[in-house]
PDB file of C-alpha atoms and ligand atoms in Angstrom:
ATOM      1  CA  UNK A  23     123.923 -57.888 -78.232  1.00  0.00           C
ATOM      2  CA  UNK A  24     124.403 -54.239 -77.347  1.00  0.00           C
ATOM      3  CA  UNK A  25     121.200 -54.073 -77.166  1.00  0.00           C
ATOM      4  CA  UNK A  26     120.825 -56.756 -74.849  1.00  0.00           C
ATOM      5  CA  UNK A  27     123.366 -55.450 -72.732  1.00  0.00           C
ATOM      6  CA  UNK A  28     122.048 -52.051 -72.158  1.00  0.00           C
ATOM      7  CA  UNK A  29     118.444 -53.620 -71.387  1.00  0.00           C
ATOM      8  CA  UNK A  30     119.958 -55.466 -68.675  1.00  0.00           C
ATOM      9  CA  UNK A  31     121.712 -52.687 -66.945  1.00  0.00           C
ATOM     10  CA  UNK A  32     118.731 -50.170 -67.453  1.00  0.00           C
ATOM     11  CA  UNK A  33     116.726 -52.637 -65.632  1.00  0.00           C
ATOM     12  CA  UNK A  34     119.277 -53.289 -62.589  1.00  0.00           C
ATOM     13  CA  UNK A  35     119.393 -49.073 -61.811  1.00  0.00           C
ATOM     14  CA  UNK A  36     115.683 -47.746 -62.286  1.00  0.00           C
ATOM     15  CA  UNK A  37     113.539 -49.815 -64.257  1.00  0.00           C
ATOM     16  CA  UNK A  38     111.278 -52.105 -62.145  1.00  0.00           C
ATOM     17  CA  UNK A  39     108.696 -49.616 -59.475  1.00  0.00           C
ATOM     18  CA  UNK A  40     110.095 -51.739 -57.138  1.00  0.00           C
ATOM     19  CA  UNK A  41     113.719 -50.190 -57.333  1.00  0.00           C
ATOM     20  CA  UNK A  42     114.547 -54.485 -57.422  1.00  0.00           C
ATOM     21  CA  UNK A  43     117.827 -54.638 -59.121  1.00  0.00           C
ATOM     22  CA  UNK A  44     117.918 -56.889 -62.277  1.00  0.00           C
ATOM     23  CA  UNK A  45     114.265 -58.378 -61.958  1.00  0.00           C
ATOM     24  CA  UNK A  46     112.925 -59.537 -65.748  1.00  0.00           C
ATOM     25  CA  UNK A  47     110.094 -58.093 -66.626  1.00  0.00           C
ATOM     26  CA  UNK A  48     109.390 -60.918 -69.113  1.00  0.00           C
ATOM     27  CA  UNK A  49     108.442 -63.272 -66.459  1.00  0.00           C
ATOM     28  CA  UNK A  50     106.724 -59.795 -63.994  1.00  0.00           C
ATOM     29  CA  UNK A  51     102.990 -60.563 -64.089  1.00  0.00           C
ATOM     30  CA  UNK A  52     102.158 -57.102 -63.400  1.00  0.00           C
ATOM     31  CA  UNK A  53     101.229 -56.012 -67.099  1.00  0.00           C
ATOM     32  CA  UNK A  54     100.395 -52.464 -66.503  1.00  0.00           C
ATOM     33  CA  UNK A  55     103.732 -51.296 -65.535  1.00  0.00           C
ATOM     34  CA  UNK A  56     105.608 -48.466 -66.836  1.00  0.00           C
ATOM     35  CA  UNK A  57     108.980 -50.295 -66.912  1.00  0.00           C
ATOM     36  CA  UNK A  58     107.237 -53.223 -68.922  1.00  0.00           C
ATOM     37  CA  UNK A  59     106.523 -50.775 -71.380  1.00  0.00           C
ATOM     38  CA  UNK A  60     109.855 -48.859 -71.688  1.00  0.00           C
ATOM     39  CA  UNK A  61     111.336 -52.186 -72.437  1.00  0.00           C
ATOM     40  CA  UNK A  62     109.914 -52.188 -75.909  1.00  0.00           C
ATOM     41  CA  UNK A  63     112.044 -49.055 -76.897  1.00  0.00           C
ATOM     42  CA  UNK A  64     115.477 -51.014 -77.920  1.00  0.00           C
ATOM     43  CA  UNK A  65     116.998 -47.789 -79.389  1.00  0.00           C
ATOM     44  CA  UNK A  66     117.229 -46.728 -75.868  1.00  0.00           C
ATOM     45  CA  UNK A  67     118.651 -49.588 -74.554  1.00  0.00           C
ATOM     46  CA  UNK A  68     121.663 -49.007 -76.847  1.00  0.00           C
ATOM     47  CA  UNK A  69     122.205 -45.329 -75.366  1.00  0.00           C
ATOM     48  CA  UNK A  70     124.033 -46.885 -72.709  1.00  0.00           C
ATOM     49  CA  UNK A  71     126.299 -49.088 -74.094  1.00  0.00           C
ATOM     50  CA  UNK A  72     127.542 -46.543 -76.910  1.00  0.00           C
ATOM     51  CA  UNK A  73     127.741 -43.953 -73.889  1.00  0.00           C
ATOM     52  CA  UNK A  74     130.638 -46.288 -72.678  1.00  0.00           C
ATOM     53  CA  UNK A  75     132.516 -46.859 -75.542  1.00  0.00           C
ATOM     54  CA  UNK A  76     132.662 -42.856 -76.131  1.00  0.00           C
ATOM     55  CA  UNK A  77     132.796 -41.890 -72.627  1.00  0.00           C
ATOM     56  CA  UNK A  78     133.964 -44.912 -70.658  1.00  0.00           C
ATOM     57  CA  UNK A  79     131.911 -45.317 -67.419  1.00  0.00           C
ATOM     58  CA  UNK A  80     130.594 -41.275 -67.365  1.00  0.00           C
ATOM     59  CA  UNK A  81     127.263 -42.661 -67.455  1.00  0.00           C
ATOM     60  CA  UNK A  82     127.712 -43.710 -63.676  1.00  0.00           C
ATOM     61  CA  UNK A  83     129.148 -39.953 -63.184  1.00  0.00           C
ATOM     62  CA  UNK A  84     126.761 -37.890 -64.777  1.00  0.00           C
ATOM     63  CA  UNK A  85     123.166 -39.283 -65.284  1.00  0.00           C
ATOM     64  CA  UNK A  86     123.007 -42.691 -63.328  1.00  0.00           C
ATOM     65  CA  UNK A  87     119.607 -42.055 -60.279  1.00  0.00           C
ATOM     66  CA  UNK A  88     120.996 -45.112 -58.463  1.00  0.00           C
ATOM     67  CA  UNK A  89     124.795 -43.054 -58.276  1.00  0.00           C
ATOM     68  CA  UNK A  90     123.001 -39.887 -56.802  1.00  0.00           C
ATOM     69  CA  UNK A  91     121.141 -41.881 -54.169  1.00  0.00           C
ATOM     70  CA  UNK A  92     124.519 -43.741 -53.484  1.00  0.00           C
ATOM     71  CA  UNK A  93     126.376 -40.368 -53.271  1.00  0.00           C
ATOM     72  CA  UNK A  94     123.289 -38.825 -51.158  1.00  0.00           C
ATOM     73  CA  UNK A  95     123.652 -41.275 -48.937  1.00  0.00           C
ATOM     74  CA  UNK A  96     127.063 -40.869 -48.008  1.00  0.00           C
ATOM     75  CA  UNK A  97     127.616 -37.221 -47.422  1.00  0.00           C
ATOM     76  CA  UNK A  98     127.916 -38.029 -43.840  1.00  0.00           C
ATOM     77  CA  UNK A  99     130.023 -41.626 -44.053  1.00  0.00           C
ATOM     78  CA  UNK A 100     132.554 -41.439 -41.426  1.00  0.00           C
ATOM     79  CA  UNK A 101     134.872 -43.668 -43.823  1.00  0.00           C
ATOM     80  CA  UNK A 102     135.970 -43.363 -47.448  1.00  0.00           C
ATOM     81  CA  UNK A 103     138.615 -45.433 -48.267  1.00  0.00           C
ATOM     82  CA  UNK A 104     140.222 -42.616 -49.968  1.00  0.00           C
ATOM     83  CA  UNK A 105     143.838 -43.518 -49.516  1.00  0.00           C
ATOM     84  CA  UNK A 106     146.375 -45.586 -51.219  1.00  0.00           C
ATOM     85  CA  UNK A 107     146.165 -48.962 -49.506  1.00  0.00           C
ATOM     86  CA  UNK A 108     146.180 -52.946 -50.472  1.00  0.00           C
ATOM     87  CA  UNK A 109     142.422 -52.991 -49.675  1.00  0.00           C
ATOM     88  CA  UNK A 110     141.724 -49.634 -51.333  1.00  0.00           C
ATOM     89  CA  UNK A 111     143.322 -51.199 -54.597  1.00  0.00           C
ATOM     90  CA  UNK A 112     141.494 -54.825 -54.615  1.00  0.00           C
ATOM     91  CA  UNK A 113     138.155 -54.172 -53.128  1.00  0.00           C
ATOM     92  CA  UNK A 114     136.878 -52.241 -56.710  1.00  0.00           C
ATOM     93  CA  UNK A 115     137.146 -55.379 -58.060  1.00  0.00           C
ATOM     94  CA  UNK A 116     134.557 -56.936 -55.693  1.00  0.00           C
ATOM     95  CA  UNK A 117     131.820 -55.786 -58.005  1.00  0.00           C
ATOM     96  CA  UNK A 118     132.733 -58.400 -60.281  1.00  0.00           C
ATOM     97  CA  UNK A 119     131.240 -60.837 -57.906  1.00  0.00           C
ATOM     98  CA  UNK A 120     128.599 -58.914 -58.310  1.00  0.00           C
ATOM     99  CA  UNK A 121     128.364 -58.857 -62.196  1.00  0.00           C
ATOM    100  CA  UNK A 122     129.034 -62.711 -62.627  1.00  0.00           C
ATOM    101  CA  UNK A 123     125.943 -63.390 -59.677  1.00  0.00           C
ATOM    102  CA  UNK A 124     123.554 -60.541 -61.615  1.00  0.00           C
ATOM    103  CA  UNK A 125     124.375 -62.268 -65.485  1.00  0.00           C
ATOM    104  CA  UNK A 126     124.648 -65.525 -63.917  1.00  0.00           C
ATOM    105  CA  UNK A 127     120.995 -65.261 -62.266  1.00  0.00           C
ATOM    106  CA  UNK A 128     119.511 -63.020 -65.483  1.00  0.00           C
ATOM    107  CA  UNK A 129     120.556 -65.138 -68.403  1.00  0.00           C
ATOM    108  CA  UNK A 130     121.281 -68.470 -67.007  1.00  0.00           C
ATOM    109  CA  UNK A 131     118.633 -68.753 -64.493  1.00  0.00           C
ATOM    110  CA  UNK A 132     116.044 -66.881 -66.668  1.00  0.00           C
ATOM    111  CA  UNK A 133     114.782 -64.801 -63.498  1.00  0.00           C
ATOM    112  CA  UNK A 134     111.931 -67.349 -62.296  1.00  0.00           C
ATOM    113  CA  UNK A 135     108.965 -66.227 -61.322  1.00  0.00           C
ATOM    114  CA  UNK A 136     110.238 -66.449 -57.988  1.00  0.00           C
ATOM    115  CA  UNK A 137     112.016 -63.924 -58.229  1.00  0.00           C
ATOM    116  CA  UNK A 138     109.282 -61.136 -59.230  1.00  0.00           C
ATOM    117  CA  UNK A 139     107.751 -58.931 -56.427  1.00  0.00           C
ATOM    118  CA  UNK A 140     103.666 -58.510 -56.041  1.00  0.00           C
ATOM    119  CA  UNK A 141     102.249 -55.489 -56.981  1.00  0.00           C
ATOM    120  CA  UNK A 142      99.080 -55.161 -55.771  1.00  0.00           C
ATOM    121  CA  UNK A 143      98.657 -51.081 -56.599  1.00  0.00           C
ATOM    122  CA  UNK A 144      99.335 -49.519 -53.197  1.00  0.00           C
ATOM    123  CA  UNK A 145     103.409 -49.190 -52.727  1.00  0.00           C
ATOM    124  CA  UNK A 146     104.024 -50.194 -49.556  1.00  0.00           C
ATOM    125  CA  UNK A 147     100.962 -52.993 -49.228  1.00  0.00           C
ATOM    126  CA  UNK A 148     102.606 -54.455 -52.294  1.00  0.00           C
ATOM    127  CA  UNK A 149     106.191 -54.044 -50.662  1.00  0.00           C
ATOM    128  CA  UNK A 150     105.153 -55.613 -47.255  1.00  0.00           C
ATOM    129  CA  UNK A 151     103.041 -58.869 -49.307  1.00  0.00           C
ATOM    130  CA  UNK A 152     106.070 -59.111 -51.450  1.00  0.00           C
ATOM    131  CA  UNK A 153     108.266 -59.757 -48.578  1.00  0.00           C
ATOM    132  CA  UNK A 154     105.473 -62.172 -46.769  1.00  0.00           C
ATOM    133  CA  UNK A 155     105.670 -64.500 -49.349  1.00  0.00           C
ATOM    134  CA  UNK A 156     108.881 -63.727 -51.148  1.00  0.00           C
ATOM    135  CA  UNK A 157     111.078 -66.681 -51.617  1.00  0.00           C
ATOM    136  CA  UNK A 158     114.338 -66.823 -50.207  1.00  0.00           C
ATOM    137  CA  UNK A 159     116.420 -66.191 -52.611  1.00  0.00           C
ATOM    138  CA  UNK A 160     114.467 -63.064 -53.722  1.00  0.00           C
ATOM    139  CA  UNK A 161     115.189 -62.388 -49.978  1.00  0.00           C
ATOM    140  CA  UNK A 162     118.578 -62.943 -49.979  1.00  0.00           C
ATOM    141  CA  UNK A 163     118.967 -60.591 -53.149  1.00  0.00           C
ATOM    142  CA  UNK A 164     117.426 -58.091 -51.895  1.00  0.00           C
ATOM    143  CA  UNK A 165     118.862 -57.908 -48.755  1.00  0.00           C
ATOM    144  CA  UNK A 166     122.565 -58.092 -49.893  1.00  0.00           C
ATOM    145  CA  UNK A 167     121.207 -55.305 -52.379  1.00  0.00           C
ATOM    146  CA  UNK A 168     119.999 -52.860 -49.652  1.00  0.00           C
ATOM    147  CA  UNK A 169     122.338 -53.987 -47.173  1.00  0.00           C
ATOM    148  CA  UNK A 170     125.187 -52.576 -49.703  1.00  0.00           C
ATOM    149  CA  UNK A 171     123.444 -49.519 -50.269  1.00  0.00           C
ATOM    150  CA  UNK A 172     123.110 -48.563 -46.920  1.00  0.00           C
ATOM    151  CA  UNK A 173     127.306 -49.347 -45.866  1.00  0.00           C
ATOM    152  CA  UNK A 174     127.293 -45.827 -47.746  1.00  0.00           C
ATOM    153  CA  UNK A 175     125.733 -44.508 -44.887  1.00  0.00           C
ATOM    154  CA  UNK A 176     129.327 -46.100 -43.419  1.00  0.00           C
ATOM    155  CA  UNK A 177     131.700 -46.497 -45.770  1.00  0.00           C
ATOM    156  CA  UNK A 178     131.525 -43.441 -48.814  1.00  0.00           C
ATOM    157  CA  UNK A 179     129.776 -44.606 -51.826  1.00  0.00           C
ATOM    158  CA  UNK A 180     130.180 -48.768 -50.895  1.00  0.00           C
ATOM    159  CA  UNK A 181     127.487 -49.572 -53.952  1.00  0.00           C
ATOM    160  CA  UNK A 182     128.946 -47.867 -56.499  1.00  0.00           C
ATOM    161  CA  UNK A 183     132.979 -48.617 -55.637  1.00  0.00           C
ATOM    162  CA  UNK A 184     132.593 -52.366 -54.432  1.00  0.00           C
ATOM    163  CA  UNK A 185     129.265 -53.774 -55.614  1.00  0.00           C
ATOM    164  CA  UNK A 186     127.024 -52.536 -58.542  1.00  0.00           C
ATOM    165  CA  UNK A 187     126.780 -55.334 -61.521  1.00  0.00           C
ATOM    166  CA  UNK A 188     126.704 -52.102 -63.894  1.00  0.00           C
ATOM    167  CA  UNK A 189     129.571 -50.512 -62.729  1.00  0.00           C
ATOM    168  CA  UNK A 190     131.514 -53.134 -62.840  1.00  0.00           C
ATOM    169  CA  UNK A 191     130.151 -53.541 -66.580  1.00  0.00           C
ATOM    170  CA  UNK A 192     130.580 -50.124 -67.904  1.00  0.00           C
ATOM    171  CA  UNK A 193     134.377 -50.493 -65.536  1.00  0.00           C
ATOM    172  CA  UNK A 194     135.510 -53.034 -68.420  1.00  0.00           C
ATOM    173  CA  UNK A 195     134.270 -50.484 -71.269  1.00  0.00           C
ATOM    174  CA  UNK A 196     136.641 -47.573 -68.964  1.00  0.00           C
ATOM    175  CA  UNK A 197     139.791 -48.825 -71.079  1.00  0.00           C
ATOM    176  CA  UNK A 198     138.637 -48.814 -74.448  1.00  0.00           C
ATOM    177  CA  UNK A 199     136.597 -45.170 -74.345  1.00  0.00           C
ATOM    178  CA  UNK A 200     137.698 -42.820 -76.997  1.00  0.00           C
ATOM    179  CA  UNK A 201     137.028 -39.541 -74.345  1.00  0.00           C
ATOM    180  CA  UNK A 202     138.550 -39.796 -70.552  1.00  0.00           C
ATOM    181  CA  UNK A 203     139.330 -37.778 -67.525  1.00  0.00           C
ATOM    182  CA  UNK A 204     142.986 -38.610 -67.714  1.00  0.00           C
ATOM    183  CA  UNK A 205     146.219 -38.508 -66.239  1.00  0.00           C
ATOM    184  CA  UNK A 206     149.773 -38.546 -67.697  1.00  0.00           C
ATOM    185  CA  UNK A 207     153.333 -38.860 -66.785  1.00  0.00           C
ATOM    186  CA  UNK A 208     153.627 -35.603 -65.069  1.00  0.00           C
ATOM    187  CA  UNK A 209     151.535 -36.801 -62.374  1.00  0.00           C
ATOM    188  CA  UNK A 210     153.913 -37.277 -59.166  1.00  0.00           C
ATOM    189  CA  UNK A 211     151.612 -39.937 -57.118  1.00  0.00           C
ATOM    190  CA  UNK A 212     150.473 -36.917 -54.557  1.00  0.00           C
ATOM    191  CA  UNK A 213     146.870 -38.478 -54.286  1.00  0.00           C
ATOM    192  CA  UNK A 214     145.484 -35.352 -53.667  1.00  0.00           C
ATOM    193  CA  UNK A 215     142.869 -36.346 -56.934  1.00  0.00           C
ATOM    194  CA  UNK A 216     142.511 -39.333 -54.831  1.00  0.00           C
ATOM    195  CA  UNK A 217     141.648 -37.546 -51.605  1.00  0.00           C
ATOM    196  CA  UNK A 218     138.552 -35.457 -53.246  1.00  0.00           C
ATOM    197  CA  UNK A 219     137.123 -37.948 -56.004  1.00  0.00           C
ATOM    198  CA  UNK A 220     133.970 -39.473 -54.989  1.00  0.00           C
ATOM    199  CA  UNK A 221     134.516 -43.256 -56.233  1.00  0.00           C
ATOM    200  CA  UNK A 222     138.068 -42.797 -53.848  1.00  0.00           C
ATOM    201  CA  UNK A 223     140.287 -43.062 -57.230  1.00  0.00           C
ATOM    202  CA  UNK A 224     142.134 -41.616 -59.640  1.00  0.00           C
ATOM    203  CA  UNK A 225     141.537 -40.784 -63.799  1.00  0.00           C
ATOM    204  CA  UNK A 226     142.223 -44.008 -65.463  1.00  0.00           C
ATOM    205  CA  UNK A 227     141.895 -46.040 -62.631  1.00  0.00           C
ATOM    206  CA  UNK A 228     139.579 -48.997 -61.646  1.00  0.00           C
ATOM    207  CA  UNK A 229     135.794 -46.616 -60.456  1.00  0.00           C
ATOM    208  CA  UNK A 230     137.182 -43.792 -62.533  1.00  0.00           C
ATOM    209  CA  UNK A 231     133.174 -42.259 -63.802  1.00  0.00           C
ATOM    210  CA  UNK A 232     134.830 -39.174 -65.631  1.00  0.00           C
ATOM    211  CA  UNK A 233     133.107 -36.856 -63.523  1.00  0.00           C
ATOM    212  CA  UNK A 234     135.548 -34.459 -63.432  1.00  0.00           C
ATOM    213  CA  UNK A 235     135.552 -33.577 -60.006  1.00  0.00           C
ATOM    214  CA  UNK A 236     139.415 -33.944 -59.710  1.00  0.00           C
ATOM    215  CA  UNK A 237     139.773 -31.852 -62.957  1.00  0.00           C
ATOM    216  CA  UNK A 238     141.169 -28.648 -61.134  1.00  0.00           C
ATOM    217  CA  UNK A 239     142.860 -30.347 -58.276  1.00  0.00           C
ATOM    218  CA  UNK A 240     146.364 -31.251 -59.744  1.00  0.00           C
ATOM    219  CA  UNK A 241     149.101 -29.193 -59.314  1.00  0.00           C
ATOM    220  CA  UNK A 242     151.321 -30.214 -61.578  1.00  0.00           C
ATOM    221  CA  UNK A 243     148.645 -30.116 -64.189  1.00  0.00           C
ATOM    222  CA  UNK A 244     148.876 -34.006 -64.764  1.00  0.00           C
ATOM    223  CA  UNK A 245     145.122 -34.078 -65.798  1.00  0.00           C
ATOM    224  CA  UNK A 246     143.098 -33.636 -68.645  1.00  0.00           C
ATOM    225  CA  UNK A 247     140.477 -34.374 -70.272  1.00  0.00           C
ATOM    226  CA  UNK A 248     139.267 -35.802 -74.103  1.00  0.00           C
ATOM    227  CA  UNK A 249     140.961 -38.028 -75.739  1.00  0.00           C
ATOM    228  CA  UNK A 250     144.361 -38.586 -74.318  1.00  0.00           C
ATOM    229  CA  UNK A 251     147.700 -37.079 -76.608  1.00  0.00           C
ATOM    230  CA  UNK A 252     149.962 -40.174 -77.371  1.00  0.00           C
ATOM    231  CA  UNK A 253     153.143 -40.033 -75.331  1.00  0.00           C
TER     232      UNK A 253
HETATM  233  S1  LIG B 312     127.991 -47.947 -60.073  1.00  0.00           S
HETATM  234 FE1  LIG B 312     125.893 -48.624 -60.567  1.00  0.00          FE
HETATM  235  S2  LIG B 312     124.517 -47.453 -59.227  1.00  0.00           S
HETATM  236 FE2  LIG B 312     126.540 -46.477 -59.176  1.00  0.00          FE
HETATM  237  S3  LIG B 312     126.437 -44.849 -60.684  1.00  0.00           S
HETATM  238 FE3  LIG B 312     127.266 -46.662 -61.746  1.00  0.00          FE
HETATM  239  S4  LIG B 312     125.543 -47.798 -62.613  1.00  0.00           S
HETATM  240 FE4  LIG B 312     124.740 -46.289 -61.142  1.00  0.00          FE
HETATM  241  S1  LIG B 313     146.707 -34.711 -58.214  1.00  0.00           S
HETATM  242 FE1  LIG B 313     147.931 -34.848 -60.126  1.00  0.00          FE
HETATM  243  S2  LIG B 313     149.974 -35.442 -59.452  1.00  0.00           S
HETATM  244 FE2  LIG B 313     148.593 -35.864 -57.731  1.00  0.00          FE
HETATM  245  S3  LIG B 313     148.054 -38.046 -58.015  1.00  0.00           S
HETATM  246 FE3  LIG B 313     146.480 -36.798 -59.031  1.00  0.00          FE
HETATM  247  S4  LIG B 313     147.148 -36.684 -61.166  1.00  0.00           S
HETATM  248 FE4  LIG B 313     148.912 -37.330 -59.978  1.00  0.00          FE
HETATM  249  S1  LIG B 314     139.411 -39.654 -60.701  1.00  0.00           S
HETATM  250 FE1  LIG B 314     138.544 -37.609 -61.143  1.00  0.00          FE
HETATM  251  S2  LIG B 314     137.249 -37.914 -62.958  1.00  0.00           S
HETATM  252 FE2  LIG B 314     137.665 -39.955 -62.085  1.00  0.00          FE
HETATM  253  S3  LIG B 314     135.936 -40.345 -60.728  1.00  0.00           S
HETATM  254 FE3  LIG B 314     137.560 -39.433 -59.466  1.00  0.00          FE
HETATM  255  S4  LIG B 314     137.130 -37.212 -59.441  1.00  0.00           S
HETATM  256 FE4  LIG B 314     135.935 -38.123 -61.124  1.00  0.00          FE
END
């Protein structure tokens, strides 16, 4: 099931030369394909979900390509969401949507072949004939899927914070890890952790990756990091 799992979310970030999230290469007719063949390797499908329950979701702040390009993108976002608010606090949990549409069309709609792009060897022919004669609901996919990614160029890091099926996945694993950014009753509410983290949170809470960024910004020295001392 881990297994499973891990398969799943490898294919939604990088898998598929199409950069489609969460396309099945079971039903891709394209047999030549690098992804096709990665899929074979199961002990490295399990990498990811045993990388959660050490590290919680550090996979999305330390090795994920789809993170970077999300992060890339938003150097310049005019908006960030990075104070305390009602919307700041529920919007995270938009990427469950997300994660029940991405399982929902994976393992109960068994990705039909309408959902696979052409690949006809040169990258953008194949790109421009897959959207002549996509069906719509490849169409719809992946234009809610690009749309997203490009509100970073907007809103810091939308994907990542609001949208991504993974996140939200490894997000559920964030409670349980044995090793954590964390915080602990000194901390005094000052946000200032808040203010410079990229996901626009704090350690511990809903989009917390572990990254670390926030590790040297407390000044009451409210955060650490391993596995948390029992109070
Ligand atoms: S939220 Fe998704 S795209 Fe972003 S870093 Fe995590 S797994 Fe990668
Ligand atoms: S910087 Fe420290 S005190 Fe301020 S909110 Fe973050 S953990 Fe709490
Ligand atoms: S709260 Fe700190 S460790 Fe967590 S994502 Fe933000 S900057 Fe990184």
């Amino acid at each position: 099931m881990l297994g499973i799992i891990g398969q799943w979310s490898f294919y939604g970030i990088f898998r598929c030369p199409f950069v489609v999230p969460y396309l099945s290469c079971q039903s891709c007719p394209v047999v030549t394909c690098h992804g096709r063949i990665l899929s074979m390797f199961w002990g490295f499908w399990l990498l990811l979900p045993l990388s959660a329950v050490l590290f919680g979701r550090a996979f999305c702040g330390w090795a994920c390509p789809g993170g970077l390009v999300s992060q890339l993108m938003s150097l310049a976002a005019p908006f960030r969401l990075q104070r305390r608010s009602l919307v700041s606090r529920l919007a995270p949990y938009g990427k469950y949507l997300g994660l029940a549409t991405a399982l929902y069309v994976y393992f109960l709609l068994g990705q039909p072949r309408t959902n696979v792009p052409i690949r006809v060897g040169d990258f953008f022919g194949a790109v421009a004939l897959t959207f002549e004669h996509a069906f719509p609901l490849w169409l719809w996919r992946t234009g809610v899927v690009l749309g997203l990614l490009a509100l970073g160029l907007v809103l810091g890091n939308a994907w990542c914070r609001f949208a991504c099926p993974t996140g939200s996945l490894l997000d559920i694993f964030r409670k349980l890890s044995i090793f954590r950014v964390y915080k602990t009753s000194a901390c005094n509410d000052c946000n200032k952790c808040l203010r410079l983290c990229p996901m626009g949170t704090r350690p511990e809470e809903p989009n917390c990756t572990n990254c670390g960024d926030c590790l040297d910004a407390c000044a009451v020295g409210a955060i650490g990091i391993g596995r948390k001392p029992q109070a």
